[in-house]
PDB file of C-alpha atoms in Angstrom:
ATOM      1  CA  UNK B   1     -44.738 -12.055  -6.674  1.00  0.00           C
ATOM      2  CA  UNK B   2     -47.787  -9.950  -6.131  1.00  0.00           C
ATOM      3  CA  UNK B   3     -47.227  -7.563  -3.643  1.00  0.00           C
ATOM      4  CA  UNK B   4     -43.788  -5.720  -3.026  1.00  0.00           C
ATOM      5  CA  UNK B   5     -43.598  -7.129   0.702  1.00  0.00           C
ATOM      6  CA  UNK B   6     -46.111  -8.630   2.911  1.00  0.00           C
ATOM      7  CA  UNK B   7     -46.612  -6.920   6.350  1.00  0.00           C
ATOM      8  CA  UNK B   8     -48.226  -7.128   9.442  1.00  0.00           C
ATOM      9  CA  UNK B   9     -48.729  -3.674  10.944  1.00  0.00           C
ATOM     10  CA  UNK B  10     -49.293  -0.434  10.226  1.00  0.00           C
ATOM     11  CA  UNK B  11     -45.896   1.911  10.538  1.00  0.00           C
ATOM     12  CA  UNK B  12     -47.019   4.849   9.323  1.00  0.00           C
ATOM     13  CA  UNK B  13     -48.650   7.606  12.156  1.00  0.00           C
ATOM     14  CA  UNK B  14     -52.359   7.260  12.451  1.00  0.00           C
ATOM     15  CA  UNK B  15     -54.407   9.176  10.145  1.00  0.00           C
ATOM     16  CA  UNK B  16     -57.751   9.314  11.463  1.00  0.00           C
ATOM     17  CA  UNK B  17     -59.866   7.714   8.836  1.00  0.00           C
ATOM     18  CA  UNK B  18     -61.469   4.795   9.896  1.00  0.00           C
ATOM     19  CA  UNK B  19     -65.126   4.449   8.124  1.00  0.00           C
ATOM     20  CA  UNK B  20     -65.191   4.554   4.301  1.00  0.00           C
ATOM     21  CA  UNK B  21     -67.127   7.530   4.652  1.00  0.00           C
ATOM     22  CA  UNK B  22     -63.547   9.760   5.748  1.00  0.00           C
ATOM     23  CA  UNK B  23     -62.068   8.144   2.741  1.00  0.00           C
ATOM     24  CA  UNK B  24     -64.435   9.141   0.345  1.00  0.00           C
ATOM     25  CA  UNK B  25     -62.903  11.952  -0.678  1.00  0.00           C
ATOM     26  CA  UNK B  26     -60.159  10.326  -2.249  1.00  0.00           C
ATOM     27  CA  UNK B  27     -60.366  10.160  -5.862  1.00  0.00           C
ATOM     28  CA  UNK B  28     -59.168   6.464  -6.412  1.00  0.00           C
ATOM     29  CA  UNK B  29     -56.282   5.444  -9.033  1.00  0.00           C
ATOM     30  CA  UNK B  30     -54.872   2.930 -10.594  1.00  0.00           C
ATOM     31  CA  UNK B  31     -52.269   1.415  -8.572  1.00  0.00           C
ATOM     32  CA  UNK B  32     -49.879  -1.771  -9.056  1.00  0.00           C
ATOM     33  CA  UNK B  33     -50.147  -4.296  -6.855  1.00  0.00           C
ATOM     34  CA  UNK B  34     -46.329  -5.167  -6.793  1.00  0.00           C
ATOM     35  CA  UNK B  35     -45.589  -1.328  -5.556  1.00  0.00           C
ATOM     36  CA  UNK B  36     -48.012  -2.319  -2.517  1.00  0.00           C
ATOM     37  CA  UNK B  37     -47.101  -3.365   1.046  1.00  0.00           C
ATOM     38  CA  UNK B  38     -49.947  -5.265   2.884  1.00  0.00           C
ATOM     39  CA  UNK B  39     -50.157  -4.336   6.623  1.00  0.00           C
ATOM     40  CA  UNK B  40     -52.120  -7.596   7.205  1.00  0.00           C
ATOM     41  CA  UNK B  41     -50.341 -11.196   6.625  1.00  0.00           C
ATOM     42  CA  UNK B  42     -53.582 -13.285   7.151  1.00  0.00           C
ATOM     43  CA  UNK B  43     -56.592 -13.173   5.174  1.00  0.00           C
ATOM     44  CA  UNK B  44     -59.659 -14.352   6.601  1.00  0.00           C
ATOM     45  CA  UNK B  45     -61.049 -16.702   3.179  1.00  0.00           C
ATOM     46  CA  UNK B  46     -64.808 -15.916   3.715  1.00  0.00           C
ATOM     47  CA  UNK B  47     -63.737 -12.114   2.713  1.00  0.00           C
ATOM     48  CA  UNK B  48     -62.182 -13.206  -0.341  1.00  0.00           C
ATOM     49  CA  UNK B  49     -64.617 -15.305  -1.594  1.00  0.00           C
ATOM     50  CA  UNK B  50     -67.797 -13.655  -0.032  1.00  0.00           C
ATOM     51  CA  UNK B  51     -69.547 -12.752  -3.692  1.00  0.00           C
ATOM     52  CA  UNK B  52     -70.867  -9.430  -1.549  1.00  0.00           C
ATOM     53  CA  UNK B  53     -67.655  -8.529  -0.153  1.00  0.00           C
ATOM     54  CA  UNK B  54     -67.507  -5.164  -0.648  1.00  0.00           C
ATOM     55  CA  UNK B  55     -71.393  -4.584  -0.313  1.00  0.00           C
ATOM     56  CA  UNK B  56     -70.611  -2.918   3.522  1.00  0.00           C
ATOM     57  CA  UNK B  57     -67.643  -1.239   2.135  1.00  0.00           C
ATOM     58  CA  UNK B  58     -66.072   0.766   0.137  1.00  0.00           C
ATOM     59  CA  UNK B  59     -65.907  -0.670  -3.249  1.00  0.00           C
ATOM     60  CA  UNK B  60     -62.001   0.331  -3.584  1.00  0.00           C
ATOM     61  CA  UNK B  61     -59.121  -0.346  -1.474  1.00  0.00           C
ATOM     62  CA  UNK B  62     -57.413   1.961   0.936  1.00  0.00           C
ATOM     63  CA  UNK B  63     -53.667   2.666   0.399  1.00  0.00           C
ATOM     64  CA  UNK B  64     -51.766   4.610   2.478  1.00  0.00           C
ATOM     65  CA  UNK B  65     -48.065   6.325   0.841  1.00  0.00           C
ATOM     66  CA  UNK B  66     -45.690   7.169   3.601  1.00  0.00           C
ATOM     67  CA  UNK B  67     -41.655   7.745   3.194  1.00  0.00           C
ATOM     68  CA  UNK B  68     -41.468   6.296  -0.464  1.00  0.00           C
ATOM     69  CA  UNK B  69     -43.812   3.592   0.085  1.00  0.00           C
ATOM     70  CA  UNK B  70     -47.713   2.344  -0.461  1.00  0.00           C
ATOM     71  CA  UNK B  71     -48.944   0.419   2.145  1.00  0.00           C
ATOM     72  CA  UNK B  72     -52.435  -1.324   1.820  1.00  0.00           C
ATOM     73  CA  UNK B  73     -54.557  -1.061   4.827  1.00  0.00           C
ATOM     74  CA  UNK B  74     -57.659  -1.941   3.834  1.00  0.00           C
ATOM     75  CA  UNK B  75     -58.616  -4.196   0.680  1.00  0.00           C
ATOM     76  CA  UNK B  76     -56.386  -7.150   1.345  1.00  0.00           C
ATOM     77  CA  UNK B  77     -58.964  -9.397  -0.208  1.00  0.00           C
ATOM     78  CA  UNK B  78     -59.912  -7.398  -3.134  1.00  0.00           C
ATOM     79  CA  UNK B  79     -56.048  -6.867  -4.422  1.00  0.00           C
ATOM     80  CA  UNK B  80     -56.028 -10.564  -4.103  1.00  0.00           C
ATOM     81  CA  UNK B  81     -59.212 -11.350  -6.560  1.00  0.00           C
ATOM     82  CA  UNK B  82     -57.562  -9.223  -8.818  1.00  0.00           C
ATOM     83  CA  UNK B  83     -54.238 -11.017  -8.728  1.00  0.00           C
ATOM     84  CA  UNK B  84     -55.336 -14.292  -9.017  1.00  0.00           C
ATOM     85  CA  UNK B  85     -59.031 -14.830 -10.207  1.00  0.00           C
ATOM     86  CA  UNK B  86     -58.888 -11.337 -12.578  1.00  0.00           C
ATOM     87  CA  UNK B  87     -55.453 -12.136 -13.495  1.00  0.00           C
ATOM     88  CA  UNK B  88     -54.525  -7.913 -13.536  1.00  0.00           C
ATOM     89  CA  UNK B  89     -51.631  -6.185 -12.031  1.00  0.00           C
ATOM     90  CA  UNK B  90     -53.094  -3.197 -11.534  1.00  0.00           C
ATOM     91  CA  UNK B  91     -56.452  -2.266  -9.214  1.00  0.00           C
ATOM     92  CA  UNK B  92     -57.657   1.124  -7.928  1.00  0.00           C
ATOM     93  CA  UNK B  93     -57.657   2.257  -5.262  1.00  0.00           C
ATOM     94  CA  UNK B  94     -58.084   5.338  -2.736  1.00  0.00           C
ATOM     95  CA  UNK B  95     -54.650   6.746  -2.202  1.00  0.00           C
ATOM     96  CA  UNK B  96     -54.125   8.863   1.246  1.00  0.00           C
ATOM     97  CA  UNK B  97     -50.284  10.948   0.991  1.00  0.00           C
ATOM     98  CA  UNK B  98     -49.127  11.315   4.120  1.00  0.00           C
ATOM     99  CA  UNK B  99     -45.990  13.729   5.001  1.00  0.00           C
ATOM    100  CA  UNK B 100     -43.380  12.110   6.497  1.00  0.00           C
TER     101      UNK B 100
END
C-alpha cells in the first residue's frame, strides 16, 4: 500500500494558502508516503507523466497535519512518481500544522 488511506476531500478547516507562494515558508521534510492521506482519489495522467510537472509549481508537495493525521493536498502526482517510478517511501514535502 502506498498511502495510509485514499480520500476525496479536504476535512480539515481552510487554511488560506492557495498559491505556492503562501507555502513557501514552509521548510519541507521528509515525509512517508504510507503516513499520508490523499484528499484527491483521481489523478489526471498528463500531471503524472508531464516531464515539466512541477515547472508552474512548487517543486514539493503540500501536506496538511490535522487531529493526528497528514493529509496531502497538493502533490498527488509527485508522491506517486516517487512510489512507483523512484521506487522510495519517503518524499518531502511542505508540512502546514494546523491546531485542532
Amino acid at each position: 500500500m502506498i498511502f495510509q488511506t485514499v480520500g476525496d476531500a479536504r476535512p480539515y478547516p481552510d487554511h488560506g494558502r492557495t498559491t505556492p507562494r503562501d507555502w513557501a515558508d514552509i521548510p519541507p521534510r521528509a515525509v512517508r508516503l504510507e503516513q499520508l492521506t490523499t484528499t484527491r482519489s483521481v489523478l489526471n495522467l498528463h500531471d503524472l507523466l508531464a516531464e515539466d510537472s512541477t515547472y508552474y509549481g512548487d517543486l514539493f508537495p503540500h501536506v496538511v497535519a490535522w487531529r493526528d493525521r497528514m493529509y496531502l493536498e497538493d502533490g498527488l502526482h509527485r508522491a506517486l512518481r516517487a512510489a512507483l517510478v523512484q521506487k522510495r517511501p519517503v518524499l518531502h514535502a511542505r508540512v502546514l500544522e494546523l491546531p485542532d
